Amino acid sequence: MRLLFTAFCVLAFIAFSSNEVYAMQRHGTKTYSQQPIPQDSTIVTIEKPNPVDAVKTFFKNFHAQDTLALKEMILPEIMLTSMSIKGEQRRINKTKIDGFLKGIASIPDSISFEERLIEISYSSDTQVATVSTTYEFYYNNLLSHIGTNKFTLFFIDDKWIIVGIADTRIYGS
């Protein structure tokens, strides 16, 4: 009798399970041989650095005359394009980045210089950014000129790389 009861239970279980699986499949419900186990998961969001921070680092390295650090931040083929303005006169000057870096390295320790950023604004998407700054440039603690800087940056290898620099230099009359 015990054998007959065990056989009945097994057959009833199989019949019930088959009907449940058939009903689940008919209604589009997925079936699993084992129930999925919720697992702990951690969502890691990596924040992209702000392009403004890259420009601030550029000026920190500029003031320190750290041409090696500057070179790592700048695409080697770019030109620095400047427009000098004195009264009604406008002069455009283009300098290869290597010439710009050599000029920075050649400034003697006896000369102080500082480019004070006044206002900073930027526009950015996931791969390209433009950063604009107004500035005052001091040479041996005297105001030399004012102007605007425009930086174009690309996001390459998890960091912002400067791919273009243009500036104005407005001198008193």
Short mmCIF file of C-alpha atoms in Angstrom, two decimals:
data_model
loop_
_atom_site.label_atom_id
_atom_site.label_comp_id
_atom_site.label_asym_id
_atom_site.label_seq_id
_atom_site.Cartn_x
_atom_site.Cartn_y
_atom_site.Cartn_z
CA MET A 1 0.00 0.00 0.00
CA ARG A 2 2.84 2.32 0.79
CA LEU A 3 4.32 1.69 -2.68
CA LEU A 4 0.99 2.43 -4.34
CA PHE A 5 0.62 5.71 -2.36
CA THR A 6 4.18 6.79 -3.29
CA ALA A 7 3.56 6.02 -6.98
CA PHE A 8 0.29 8.02 -6.87
CA CYS A 9 2.07 11.02 -5.31
CA VAL A 10 4.85 10.96 -7.91
CA LEU A 11 2.38 10.71 -10.82
CA ALA A 12 0.22 13.52 -9.37
CA PHE A 13 3.30 15.74 -8.98
CA ILE A 14 4.40 15.03 -12.57
CA ALA A 15 0.91 15.73 -13.93
CA PHE A 16 0.58 18.96 -11.92
CA SER A 17 4.03 20.16 -12.95
CA SER A 18 3.44 19.37 -16.63
CA ASN A 19 0.14 21.25 -16.66
CA GLU A 20 1.71 24.25 -14.91
CA VAL A 21 4.66 24.33 -17.34
CA TYR A 22 2.30 23.97 -20.33
CA ALA A 23 0.12 26.83 -19.03
CA MET A 24 3.14 29.04 -18.39
CA GLN A 25 4.53 28.38 -21.87
CA ARG A 26 1.14 29.04 -23.48
CA HIS A 27 0.96 32.46 -21.79
CA GLY A 28 4.53 33.43 -22.62
CA THR A 29 5.89 32.97 -19.11
CA LYS A 30 9.45 31.70 -18.94
CA THR A 31 10.07 28.58 -16.94
CA TYR A 32 13.21 27.74 -15.03
CA SER A 33 14.41 24.48 -13.60
CA GLN A 34 15.57 26.55 -10.64
CA GLN A 35 14.29 29.88 -9.49
CA PRO A 36 16.71 32.71 -10.12
CA ILE A 37 18.42 33.96 -7.00
CA PRO A 38 18.65 37.70 -6.63
CA GLN A 39 22.30 38.64 -6.48
CA ASP A 40 23.90 41.64 -4.96
CA SER A 41 24.97 44.00 -7.67
CA THR A 42 26.76 47.28 -7.52
CA ILE A 43 26.28 49.89 -10.17
CA VAL A 44 29.43 51.89 -10.60
CA THR A 45 29.12 55.26 -12.25
CA ILE A 46 32.39 56.78 -13.32
CA GLU A 47 32.12 60.51 -13.62
CA LYS A 48 33.88 62.04 -16.55
CA PRO A 49 36.27 64.80 -15.49
CA ASN A 50 35.09 68.34 -16.11
CA PRO A 51 36.87 70.01 -19.07
CA VAL A 52 37.22 73.19 -16.98
CA ASP A 53 39.47 71.24 -14.60
CA ALA A 54 41.71 70.32 -17.54
CA VAL A 55 42.06 74.01 -18.46
CA LYS A 56 42.79 74.97 -14.84
CA THR A 57 45.47 72.25 -14.77
CA PHE A 58 46.87 73.68 -18.00
CA PHE A 59 47.34 77.06 -16.31
CA LYS A 60 48.77 75.50 -13.16
CA ASN A 61 51.40 73.78 -15.33
CA PHE A 62 51.85 76.97 -17.38
CA HIS A 63 52.66 79.03 -14.28
CA ALA A 64 55.02 76.30 -13.03
CA GLN A 65 56.69 76.27 -16.49
CA ASP A 66 56.18 72.48 -16.50
CA THR A 67 56.45 71.93 -20.23
CA LEU A 68 56.46 68.13 -19.91
CA ALA A 69 53.10 68.15 -18.12
CA LEU A 70 51.74 70.66 -20.66
CA LYS A 71 52.93 68.52 -23.56
CA GLU A 72 50.98 65.53 -22.18
CA MET A 73 47.79 67.62 -22.15
CA ILE A 74 48.02 68.93 -25.71
CA LEU A 75 47.74 67.25 -29.09
CA PRO A 76 51.24 67.69 -30.57
CA GLU A 77 50.14 68.99 -34.00
CA ILE A 78 48.11 71.99 -32.84
CA MET A 79 48.81 75.67 -33.37
CA LEU A 80 48.23 78.43 -30.85
CA THR A 81 46.38 81.18 -32.71
CA SER A 82 46.46 84.65 -31.14
CA MET A 83 45.02 87.97 -32.14
CA SER A 84 46.84 90.97 -30.67
CA ILE A 85 44.72 94.10 -30.48
CA LYS A 86 46.16 97.60 -29.96
CA GLY A 87 43.59 100.28 -30.62
CA GLU A 88 42.38 99.67 -34.19
CA GLN A 89 45.31 97.41 -35.10
CA ARG A 90 44.74 93.66 -35.33
CA ARG A 91 47.56 91.17 -35.80
CA ILE A 92 47.14 87.39 -36.06
CA ASN A 93 50.01 85.21 -34.86
CA LYS A 94 50.19 81.42 -35.22
CA THR A 95 52.66 79.45 -33.14
CA LYS A 96 53.31 75.72 -33.28
CA ILE A 97 52.82 74.17 -29.87
CA ASP A 98 56.52 73.20 -29.65
CA GLY A 99 57.46 76.88 -30.11
CA PHE A 100 54.97 77.86 -27.42
CA LEU A 101 56.45 75.29 -25.00
CA LYS A 102 60.02 76.41 -25.76
CA GLY A 103 58.98 80.01 -25.09
CA ILE A 104 57.56 79.03 -21.69
CA ALA A 105 60.69 77.06 -20.78
CA SER A 106 62.93 80.02 -21.72
CA ILE A 107 61.32 82.50 -19.31
CA PRO A 108 64.00 83.30 -16.70
CA ASP A 109 63.24 82.79 -13.02
CA SER A 110 63.81 86.50 -12.48
CA ILE A 111 60.61 87.28 -14.42
CA SER A 112 57.24 86.69 -12.83
CA PHE A 113 54.13 86.12 -14.91
CA GLU A 114 50.58 85.15 -14.11
CA GLU A 115 47.49 84.73 -16.21
CA ARG A 116 44.55 85.30 -13.87
CA LEU A 117 41.37 83.67 -15.08
CA ILE A 118 38.40 85.95 -14.47
CA GLU A 119 35.39 84.11 -15.86
CA ILE A 120 35.18 80.54 -17.12
CA SER A 121 32.39 79.02 -19.16
CA TYR A 122 32.15 75.80 -21.12
CA SER A 123 30.04 73.75 -23.46
CA SER A 124 30.45 70.00 -23.57
CA ASP A 125 29.03 66.76 -24.82
CA THR A 126 30.49 63.30 -24.29
CA GLN A 127 33.47 63.67 -26.64
CA VAL A 128 34.17 67.35 -27.33
CA ALA A 129 34.18 70.49 -25.20
CA THR A 130 34.97 74.16 -25.55
CA VAL A 131 36.16 76.19 -22.59
CA SER A 132 36.24 79.98 -22.69
CA THR A 133 38.01 82.18 -20.16
CA THR A 134 38.48 85.88 -19.81
CA TYR A 135 41.79 86.79 -18.23
CA GLU A 136 44.23 89.40 -17.06
CA PHE A 137 47.92 88.83 -17.77
CA TYR A 138 50.48 90.17 -15.32
CA TYR A 139 54.17 90.49 -16.19
CA ASN A 140 56.45 91.33 -13.25
CA ASN A 141 53.33 92.13 -11.22
CA LEU A 142 52.13 94.75 -13.72
CA LEU A 143 49.04 94.31 -15.90
CA SER A 144 50.32 93.65 -19.41
CA HIS A 145 47.09 92.88 -21.28
CA ILE A 146 43.63 91.33 -21.02
CA GLY A 147 41.81 88.97 -23.31
CA THR A 148 39.87 85.80 -23.90
CA ASN A 149 41.08 82.22 -24.28
CA LYS A 150 39.19 79.55 -26.23
CA PHE A 151 40.16 75.93 -25.71
CA THR A 152 38.81 73.01 -27.74
CA LEU A 153 39.20 69.62 -26.05
CA PHE A 154 38.50 66.01 -27.05
CA PHE A 155 37.87 63.24 -24.53
CA ILE A 156 40.56 60.65 -25.33
CA ASP A 157 41.72 57.73 -23.14
CA ASP A 158 39.63 58.85 -20.14
CA LYS A 159 40.95 62.42 -20.10
CA TRP A 160 40.43 65.75 -21.84
CA ILE A 161 43.14 66.56 -24.41
CA ILE A 162 43.54 70.10 -25.76
CA VAL A 163 43.21 70.05 -29.54
CA GLY A 164 42.96 73.78 -30.17
CA ILE A 165 43.86 77.07 -28.46
CA ALA A 166 42.92 80.55 -29.63
CA ASP A 167 43.23 83.76 -27.67
CA THR A 168 42.93 87.51 -27.89
CA ARG A 169 45.44 89.87 -26.33
CA ILE A 170 44.10 93.36 -25.85
CA TYR A 171 46.74 95.97 -25.01
CA GLY A 172 46.16 99.51 -23.82
CA SER A 173 46.67 102.19 -26.47
#
